[in-house]
């Protein structure tokens, strides 16, 4: 869709083993994408969030910072994988494809692209990232664990960043002002990151239980992708002039 897409593919295919690797890839995407590329605005917000998480982990105060760092990496790898697959002509989850398909649609606001990416990443990817992280770190996803407490402690950081981003990104893709009143106001106001992250944790507990049962776990993820895709389409309806 954009002439620099091969640069993006090369960036996301480089192994991401640390949070620094993740940030490096996101910065490459940010520097490569033009302002008229909707992908830029999700990636921009995700970059702010990841940098804030890295800073909070470095400052201490968490029970299991190694677990949080691992989750950060595993989570980002799902975004990179979806983007790389889509831009290479492969298949990726439908919730991501609806975003990638309309990257150049000028009638969509920057905040819509950002929220559609958050929708795909939290409502679909996060449960998978949690299960992978727990397997690597040899812990079980349960409420009330040190890992759950660390996970929820980040909610205030996410909420604050996204509230700030709503103001920064509340323009059309090319920077044109939005109408004073639109359906977008209600959609954005209804989005609660902390609630979505809590549901993702619950979904991770389900997926953990279904490990070793591919027909059931695959079916669960397909259903989750379908629901998240519908939400993504609703988030990406162009704003009338």
PDB file of C-alpha atoms in Angstrom:
ATOM      1  CA  UNK A   1       0.000   0.000   0.000  1.00  0.00           C
ATOM      2  CA  UNK A   2       2.918   2.335   0.732  1.00  0.00           C
ATOM      3  CA  UNK A   3       6.273   2.282  -1.110  1.00  0.00           C
ATOM      4  CA  UNK A   4       8.193   1.885   2.148  1.00  0.00           C
ATOM      5  CA  UNK A   5       6.319  -1.245   3.276  1.00  0.00           C
ATOM      6  CA  UNK A   6       9.373  -3.477   2.603  1.00  0.00           C
ATOM      7  CA  UNK A   7      11.270  -1.387   5.171  1.00  0.00           C
ATOM      8  CA  UNK A   8       8.545  -2.115   7.714  1.00  0.00           C
ATOM      9  CA  UNK A   9       8.649  -5.834   6.928  1.00  0.00           C
ATOM     10  CA  UNK A  10      12.417  -5.910   7.440  1.00  0.00           C
ATOM     11  CA  UNK A  11      12.062  -4.069  10.745  1.00  0.00           C
ATOM     12  CA  UNK A  12       9.432  -6.365  12.232  1.00  0.00           C
ATOM     13  CA  UNK A  13      11.284  -9.482  11.130  1.00  0.00           C
ATOM     14  CA  UNK A  14      14.363  -8.632  13.186  1.00  0.00           C
ATOM     15  CA  UNK A  15      14.316 -10.718  16.395  1.00  0.00           C
ATOM     16  CA  UNK A  16      12.949  -8.815  19.391  1.00  0.00           C
ATOM     17  CA  UNK A  17      14.441 -10.314  22.544  1.00  0.00           C
ATOM     18  CA  UNK A  18      14.345  -7.355  24.900  1.00  0.00           C
ATOM     19  CA  UNK A  19      12.204  -4.291  25.555  1.00  0.00           C
ATOM     20  CA  UNK A  20      15.001  -2.230  23.979  1.00  0.00           C
ATOM     21  CA  UNK A  21      14.636  -4.310  20.789  1.00  0.00           C
ATOM     22  CA  UNK A  22      10.892  -3.690  20.813  1.00  0.00           C
ATOM     23  CA  UNK A  23      11.366   0.058  21.213  1.00  0.00           C
ATOM     24  CA  UNK A  24      13.946   0.079  18.421  1.00  0.00           C
ATOM     25  CA  UNK A  25      11.524  -1.585  16.007  1.00  0.00           C
ATOM     26  CA  UNK A  26       8.693   0.770  16.931  1.00  0.00           C
ATOM     27  CA  UNK A  27      10.956   3.784  16.439  1.00  0.00           C
ATOM     28  CA  UNK A  28      11.887   2.504  12.977  1.00  0.00           C
ATOM     29  CA  UNK A  29       8.194   2.176  12.101  1.00  0.00           C
ATOM     30  CA  UNK A  30       7.486   5.647  13.468  1.00  0.00           C
ATOM     31  CA  UNK A  31      10.355   7.216  11.502  1.00  0.00           C
ATOM     32  CA  UNK A  32       9.386   5.385   8.305  1.00  0.00           C
ATOM     33  CA  UNK A  33       5.629   5.954   8.181  1.00  0.00           C
ATOM     34  CA  UNK A  34       4.289   9.229   6.773  1.00  0.00           C
ATOM     35  CA  UNK A  35       1.569  11.142   8.619  1.00  0.00           C
ATOM     36  CA  UNK A  36      -0.995   9.964   6.067  1.00  0.00           C
ATOM     37  CA  UNK A  37      -0.477   6.351   7.119  1.00  0.00           C
ATOM     38  CA  UNK A  38      -2.948   5.264   9.788  1.00  0.00           C
ATOM     39  CA  UNK A  39      -0.483   2.654  11.046  1.00  0.00           C
ATOM     40  CA  UNK A  40       1.765   5.480  12.216  1.00  0.00           C
ATOM     41  CA  UNK A  41      -0.753   6.624  14.822  1.00  0.00           C
ATOM     42  CA  UNK A  42      -1.313   3.273  16.486  1.00  0.00           C
ATOM     43  CA  UNK A  43       2.418   2.652  16.478  1.00  0.00           C
ATOM     44  CA  UNK A  44       3.041   6.149  17.884  1.00  0.00           C
ATOM     45  CA  UNK A  45       0.719   5.500  20.815  1.00  0.00           C
ATOM     46  CA  UNK A  46       2.101   2.001  21.404  1.00  0.00           C
ATOM     47  CA  UNK A  47       5.620   3.455  21.419  1.00  0.00           C
ATOM     48  CA  UNK A  48       4.633   5.934  24.144  1.00  0.00           C
ATOM     49  CA  UNK A  49       3.087   3.148  26.216  1.00  0.00           C
ATOM     50  CA  UNK A  50       6.066   0.813  25.845  1.00  0.00           C
ATOM     51  CA  UNK A  51       8.545   3.541  26.768  1.00  0.00           C
ATOM     52  CA  UNK A  52       6.469   4.373  29.858  1.00  0.00           C
ATOM     53  CA  UNK A  53       6.328   0.706  30.886  1.00  0.00           C
ATOM     54  CA  UNK A  54      10.102   0.365  30.467  1.00  0.00           C
ATOM     55  CA  UNK A  55      10.608   3.440  32.643  1.00  0.00           C
ATOM     56  CA  UNK A  56       8.302   2.142  35.365  1.00  0.00           C
ATOM     57  CA  UNK A  57       9.961  -1.268  35.391  1.00  0.00           C
ATOM     58  CA  UNK A  58      13.394   0.362  35.669  1.00  0.00           C
ATOM     59  CA  UNK A  59      12.230   2.495  38.595  1.00  0.00           C
ATOM     60  CA  UNK A  60      11.283  -0.599  40.625  1.00  0.00           C
ATOM     61  CA  UNK A  61       8.257  -1.276  42.766  1.00  0.00           C
ATOM     62  CA  UNK A  62       7.135  -4.471  41.032  1.00  0.00           C
ATOM     63  CA  UNK A  63       7.155  -7.984  42.465  1.00  0.00           C
ATOM     64  CA  UNK A  64       8.255  -9.656  39.231  1.00  0.00           C
ATOM     65  CA  UNK A  65       9.847  -7.150  36.828  1.00  0.00           C
ATOM     66  CA  UNK A  66      11.339  -9.963  34.721  1.00  0.00           C
ATOM     67  CA  UNK A  67       7.816 -11.259  34.079  1.00  0.00           C
ATOM     68  CA  UNK A  68       6.614  -7.790  33.044  1.00  0.00           C
ATOM     69  CA  UNK A  69       9.558  -7.364  30.682  1.00  0.00           C
ATOM     70  CA  UNK A  70       8.906 -10.766  29.124  1.00  0.00           C
ATOM     71  CA  UNK A  71       5.234  -9.888  28.676  1.00  0.00           C
ATOM     72  CA  UNK A  72       6.192  -6.620  27.001  1.00  0.00           C
ATOM     73  CA  UNK A  73       8.305  -8.495  24.458  1.00  0.00           C
ATOM     74  CA  UNK A  74       5.860 -11.333  23.814  1.00  0.00           C
ATOM     75  CA  UNK A  75       3.019  -8.846  23.417  1.00  0.00           C
ATOM     76  CA  UNK A  76       4.861  -6.666  20.892  1.00  0.00           C
ATOM     77  CA  UNK A  77       5.930  -9.702  18.860  1.00  0.00           C
ATOM     78  CA  UNK A  78       2.280 -10.460  18.077  1.00  0.00           C
ATOM     79  CA  UNK A  79       1.836  -6.966  16.594  1.00  0.00           C
ATOM     80  CA  UNK A  80       5.063  -7.291  14.611  1.00  0.00           C
ATOM     81  CA  UNK A  81       4.038 -10.740  13.376  1.00  0.00           C
ATOM     82  CA  UNK A  82       0.615  -9.556  12.223  1.00  0.00           C
ATOM     83  CA  UNK A  83       2.082  -6.550  10.417  1.00  0.00           C
ATOM     84  CA  UNK A  84       4.827  -8.556   8.750  1.00  0.00           C
ATOM     85  CA  UNK A  85       2.416 -11.264   7.601  1.00  0.00           C
ATOM     86  CA  UNK A  86      -0.072  -8.788   6.181  1.00  0.00           C
ATOM     87  CA  UNK A  87       2.510  -6.702   4.316  1.00  0.00           C
ATOM     88  CA  UNK A  88       4.092  -9.858   2.876  1.00  0.00           C
ATOM     89  CA  UNK A  89       0.819 -11.115   1.431  1.00  0.00           C
ATOM     90  CA  UNK A  90       0.234 -13.666   4.156  1.00  0.00           C
ATOM     91  CA  UNK A  91      -2.675 -14.057   6.535  1.00  0.00           C
ATOM     92  CA  UNK A  92      -3.047 -12.336   9.875  1.00  0.00           C
ATOM     93  CA  UNK A  93      -5.896 -12.033  12.384  1.00  0.00           C
ATOM     94  CA  UNK A  94      -8.926 -10.280  10.937  1.00  0.00           C
ATOM     95  CA  UNK A  95      -8.913  -7.709  13.735  1.00  0.00           C
ATOM     96  CA  UNK A  96      -5.520  -6.495  12.502  1.00  0.00           C
ATOM     97  CA  UNK A  97      -6.352  -6.752   8.809  1.00  0.00           C
ATOM     98  CA  UNK A  98      -9.271  -4.315   9.086  1.00  0.00           C
ATOM     99  CA  UNK A  99      -6.771  -1.714  10.307  1.00  0.00           C
ATOM    100  CA  UNK A 100      -4.106  -2.504   7.716  1.00  0.00           C
ATOM    101  CA  UNK A 101      -6.678  -2.390   4.896  1.00  0.00           C
ATOM    102  CA  UNK A 102      -7.610   1.244   5.513  1.00  0.00           C
ATOM    103  CA  UNK A 103      -4.250   2.765   6.404  1.00  0.00           C
ATOM    104  CA  UNK A 104      -4.660   5.538   3.801  1.00  0.00           C
ATOM    105  CA  UNK A 105      -8.356   6.356   4.305  1.00  0.00           C
ATOM    106  CA  UNK A 106      -8.272  10.103   4.888  1.00  0.00           C
ATOM    107  CA  UNK A 107     -11.767  10.293   6.393  1.00  0.00           C
ATOM    108  CA  UNK A 108     -10.713   8.284   9.440  1.00  0.00           C
ATOM    109  CA  UNK A 109      -9.310  10.155  12.435  1.00  0.00           C
ATOM    110  CA  UNK A 110      -5.885   9.406  13.855  1.00  0.00           C
ATOM    111  CA  UNK A 111      -7.438   8.448  17.178  1.00  0.00           C
ATOM    112  CA  UNK A 112      -9.596   5.866  15.383  1.00  0.00           C
ATOM    113  CA  UNK A 113      -6.518   4.143  13.981  1.00  0.00           C
ATOM    114  CA  UNK A 114      -4.900   4.215  17.409  1.00  0.00           C
ATOM    115  CA  UNK A 115      -7.970   2.790  19.132  1.00  0.00           C
ATOM    116  CA  UNK A 116      -8.500   0.119  16.457  1.00  0.00           C
ATOM    117  CA  UNK A 117      -4.930  -1.033  17.010  1.00  0.00           C
ATOM    118  CA  UNK A 118      -5.430  -1.079  20.767  1.00  0.00           C
ATOM    119  CA  UNK A 119      -8.616  -3.064  20.235  1.00  0.00           C
ATOM    120  CA  UNK A 120      -6.811  -5.727  18.191  1.00  0.00           C
ATOM    121  CA  UNK A 121      -3.796  -5.832  20.440  1.00  0.00           C
ATOM    122  CA  UNK A 122      -5.535  -5.984  23.817  1.00  0.00           C
ATOM    123  CA  UNK A 123      -8.789  -7.774  23.026  1.00  0.00           C
ATOM    124  CA  UNK A 124      -7.172 -10.392  20.782  1.00  0.00           C
ATOM    125  CA  UNK A 125      -3.408 -10.560  21.352  1.00  0.00           C
ATOM    126  CA  UNK A 126      -2.937  -9.911  25.041  1.00  0.00           C
ATOM    127  CA  UNK A 127      -4.369 -13.204  26.281  1.00  0.00           C
ATOM    128  CA  UNK A 128      -1.986 -15.105  24.006  1.00  0.00           C
ATOM    129  CA  UNK A 129       0.962 -13.007  25.157  1.00  0.00           C
ATOM    130  CA  UNK A 130       0.089 -13.688  28.791  1.00  0.00           C
ATOM    131  CA  UNK A 131      -0.044 -17.456  28.247  1.00  0.00           C
ATOM    132  CA  UNK A 132       3.282 -17.469  26.385  1.00  0.00           C
ATOM    133  CA  UNK A 133       4.908 -15.327  29.078  1.00  0.00           C
ATOM    134  CA  UNK A 134       3.591 -17.537  31.865  1.00  0.00           C
ATOM    135  CA  UNK A 135       4.942 -20.630  30.120  1.00  0.00           C
ATOM    136  CA  UNK A 136       8.375 -19.022  29.692  1.00  0.00           C
ATOM    137  CA  UNK A 137       8.469 -17.776  33.287  1.00  0.00           C
ATOM    138  CA  UNK A 138       6.927 -20.957  34.775  1.00  0.00           C
ATOM    139  CA  UNK A 139       3.966 -19.276  36.471  1.00  0.00           C
ATOM    140  CA  UNK A 140       0.221 -19.873  36.297  1.00  0.00           C
ATOM    141  CA  UNK A 141      -2.215 -17.058  35.370  1.00  0.00           C
ATOM    142  CA  UNK A 142      -4.427 -16.591  38.403  1.00  0.00           C
ATOM    143  CA  UNK A 143      -6.047 -13.577  40.006  1.00  0.00           C
ATOM    144  CA  UNK A 144      -4.304 -12.414  43.175  1.00  0.00           C
ATOM    145  CA  UNK A 145      -0.819 -13.562  42.144  1.00  0.00           C
ATOM    146  CA  UNK A 146       2.165 -11.173  42.247  1.00  0.00           C
ATOM    147  CA  UNK A 147       2.110 -11.142  38.448  1.00  0.00           C
ATOM    148  CA  UNK A 148      -1.562 -10.144  38.366  1.00  0.00           C
ATOM    149  CA  UNK A 149      -0.921  -7.368  40.860  1.00  0.00           C
ATOM    150  CA  UNK A 150       1.980  -6.051  38.763  1.00  0.00           C
ATOM    151  CA  UNK A 151      -0.177  -6.294  35.639  1.00  0.00           C
ATOM    152  CA  UNK A 152      -3.035  -4.263  37.105  1.00  0.00           C
ATOM    153  CA  UNK A 153      -0.649  -1.731  38.661  1.00  0.00           C
ATOM    154  CA  UNK A 154       0.099  -0.513  35.130  1.00  0.00           C
ATOM    155  CA  UNK A 155      -3.538   0.377  34.402  1.00  0.00           C
ATOM    156  CA  UNK A 156      -3.176   3.928  35.692  1.00  0.00           C
ATOM    157  CA  UNK A 157      -0.205   4.508  33.372  1.00  0.00           C
ATOM    158  CA  UNK A 158      -2.138   3.263  30.359  1.00  0.00           C
ATOM    159  CA  UNK A 159      -5.254   5.272  31.200  1.00  0.00           C
ATOM    160  CA  UNK A 160      -3.250   8.476  31.613  1.00  0.00           C
ATOM    161  CA  UNK A 161      -1.346   8.045  28.349  1.00  0.00           C
ATOM    162  CA  UNK A 162      -4.447   7.244  26.346  1.00  0.00           C
ATOM    163  CA  UNK A 163      -6.357  10.210  27.732  1.00  0.00           C
ATOM    164  CA  UNK A 164      -3.506  12.463  26.625  1.00  0.00           C
ATOM    165  CA  UNK A 165      -3.352  10.732  23.239  1.00  0.00           C
ATOM    166  CA  UNK A 166      -7.068  11.298  22.646  1.00  0.00           C
ATOM    167  CA  UNK A 167      -6.434  15.040  22.645  1.00  0.00           C
ATOM    168  CA  UNK A 168      -3.300  14.832  20.486  1.00  0.00           C
ATOM    169  CA  UNK A 169      -4.816  12.485  17.884  1.00  0.00           C
ATOM    170  CA  UNK A 170      -8.294  14.016  17.662  1.00  0.00           C
ATOM    171  CA  UNK A 171      -7.909  15.135  14.031  1.00  0.00           C
ATOM    172  CA  UNK A 172      -8.427  13.467  10.687  1.00  0.00           C
ATOM    173  CA  UNK A 173      -5.647  11.318   9.258  1.00  0.00           C
ATOM    174  CA  UNK A 174      -4.079  14.230   7.348  1.00  0.00           C
ATOM    175  CA  UNK A 175      -4.437  16.640  10.256  1.00  0.00           C
ATOM    176  CA  UNK A 176      -7.697  18.315   9.248  1.00  0.00           C
ATOM    177  CA  UNK A 177      -9.995  19.248  12.160  1.00  0.00           C
ATOM    178  CA  UNK A 178     -12.937  17.003  12.992  1.00  0.00           C
ATOM    179  CA  UNK A 179     -16.519  18.274  13.234  1.00  0.00           C
ATOM    180  CA  UNK A 180     -17.493  19.495  16.699  1.00  0.00           C
ATOM    181  CA  UNK A 181     -19.910  16.604  17.256  1.00  0.00           C
ATOM    182  CA  UNK A 182     -19.644  13.144  15.725  1.00  0.00           C
ATOM    183  CA  UNK A 183     -20.216   9.464  16.482  1.00  0.00           C
ATOM    184  CA  UNK A 184     -16.524   9.318  17.316  1.00  0.00           C
ATOM    185  CA  UNK A 185     -17.079  11.131  20.617  1.00  0.00           C
ATOM    186  CA  UNK A 186     -19.284   8.345  21.984  1.00  0.00           C
ATOM    187  CA  UNK A 187     -17.017   5.555  20.731  1.00  0.00           C
ATOM    188  CA  UNK A 188     -13.861   7.007  22.242  1.00  0.00           C
ATOM    189  CA  UNK A 189     -15.570   7.912  25.515  1.00  0.00           C
ATOM    190  CA  UNK A 190     -16.820   4.324  25.917  1.00  0.00           C
ATOM    191  CA  UNK A 191     -13.344   2.779  25.654  1.00  0.00           C
ATOM    192  CA  UNK A 192     -11.902   1.612  28.968  1.00  0.00           C
ATOM    193  CA  UNK A 193      -8.420   0.133  28.779  1.00  0.00           C
ATOM    194  CA  UNK A 194      -8.469  -1.245  32.327  1.00  0.00           C
ATOM    195  CA  UNK A 195     -11.672  -3.189  31.608  1.00  0.00           C
ATOM    196  CA  UNK A 196     -10.233  -4.580  28.362  1.00  0.00           C
ATOM    197  CA  UNK A 197      -7.027  -5.643  30.137  1.00  0.00           C
ATOM    198  CA  UNK A 198      -9.026  -7.380  32.872  1.00  0.00           C
ATOM    199  CA  UNK A 199     -10.967  -9.346  30.266  1.00  0.00           C
ATOM    200  CA  UNK A 200      -7.707 -10.251  28.542  1.00  0.00           C
ATOM    201  CA  UNK A 201      -6.430 -11.701  31.818  1.00  0.00           C
ATOM    202  CA  UNK A 202      -9.605 -13.761  32.198  1.00  0.00           C
ATOM    203  CA  UNK A 203      -9.195 -14.974  28.610  1.00  0.00           C
ATOM    204  CA  UNK A 204      -5.615 -15.982  29.386  1.00  0.00           C
ATOM    205  CA  UNK A 205      -6.859 -18.168  32.226  1.00  0.00           C
ATOM    206  CA  UNK A 206      -9.229 -19.863  29.770  1.00  0.00           C
ATOM    207  CA  UNK A 207      -6.455 -20.369  27.200  1.00  0.00           C
ATOM    208  CA  UNK A 208      -4.148 -21.743  29.891  1.00  0.00           C
ATOM    209  CA  UNK A 209      -6.782 -24.337  30.759  1.00  0.00           C
ATOM    210  CA  UNK A 210      -7.131 -25.250  27.075  1.00  0.00           C
ATOM    211  CA  UNK A 211      -3.417 -25.835  26.529  1.00  0.00           C
ATOM    212  CA  UNK A 212      -2.861 -29.168  24.828  1.00  0.00           C
ATOM    213  CA  UNK A 213      -6.331 -29.044  23.277  1.00  0.00           C
ATOM    214  CA  UNK A 214      -5.697 -27.288  19.942  1.00  0.00           C
ATOM    215  CA  UNK A 215      -9.238 -27.671  18.533  1.00  0.00           C
ATOM    216  CA  UNK A 216     -10.667 -25.905  21.581  1.00  0.00           C
ATOM    217  CA  UNK A 217      -7.974 -23.249  21.971  1.00  0.00           C
ATOM    218  CA  UNK A 218      -8.016 -22.489  18.233  1.00  0.00           C
ATOM    219  CA  UNK A 219     -11.793 -22.232  18.288  1.00  0.00           C
ATOM    220  CA  UNK A 220     -11.631 -19.888  21.252  1.00  0.00           C
ATOM    221  CA  UNK A 221      -9.132 -17.630  19.481  1.00  0.00           C
ATOM    222  CA  UNK A 222     -11.129 -17.667  16.243  1.00  0.00           C
ATOM    223  CA  UNK A 223     -14.210 -16.540  18.134  1.00  0.00           C
ATOM    224  CA  UNK A 224     -12.201 -13.861  19.896  1.00  0.00           C
ATOM    225  CA  UNK A 225     -10.812 -12.664  16.576  1.00  0.00           C
ATOM    226  CA  UNK A 226     -14.320 -12.473  15.102  1.00  0.00           C
ATOM    227  CA  UNK A 227     -15.648 -10.357  17.959  1.00  0.00           C
ATOM    228  CA  UNK A 228     -12.588  -8.110  17.928  1.00  0.00           C
ATOM    229  CA  UNK A 229     -12.848  -7.674  14.167  1.00  0.00           C
ATOM    230  CA  UNK A 230     -16.435  -6.442  14.486  1.00  0.00           C
ATOM    231  CA  UNK A 231     -15.317  -3.925  17.109  1.00  0.00           C
ATOM    232  CA  UNK A 232     -12.441  -2.821  14.867  1.00  0.00           C
ATOM    233  CA  UNK A 233     -14.787  -2.179  11.955  1.00  0.00           C
ATOM    234  CA  UNK A 234     -17.001  -0.050  14.196  1.00  0.00           C
ATOM    235  CA  UNK A 235     -13.988   1.946  15.347  1.00  0.00           C
ATOM    236  CA  UNK A 236     -12.869   2.615  11.774  1.00  0.00           C
ATOM    237  CA  UNK A 237     -16.068   4.102  10.312  1.00  0.00           C
ATOM    238  CA  UNK A 238     -15.039   7.357   8.562  1.00  0.00           C
ATOM    239  CA  UNK A 239     -16.200  10.569  10.224  1.00  0.00           C
ATOM    240  CA  UNK A 240     -18.569  12.559   7.945  1.00  0.00           C
ATOM    241  CA  UNK A 241     -17.404  15.988   6.845  1.00  0.00           C
TER     242      UNK A 241
END
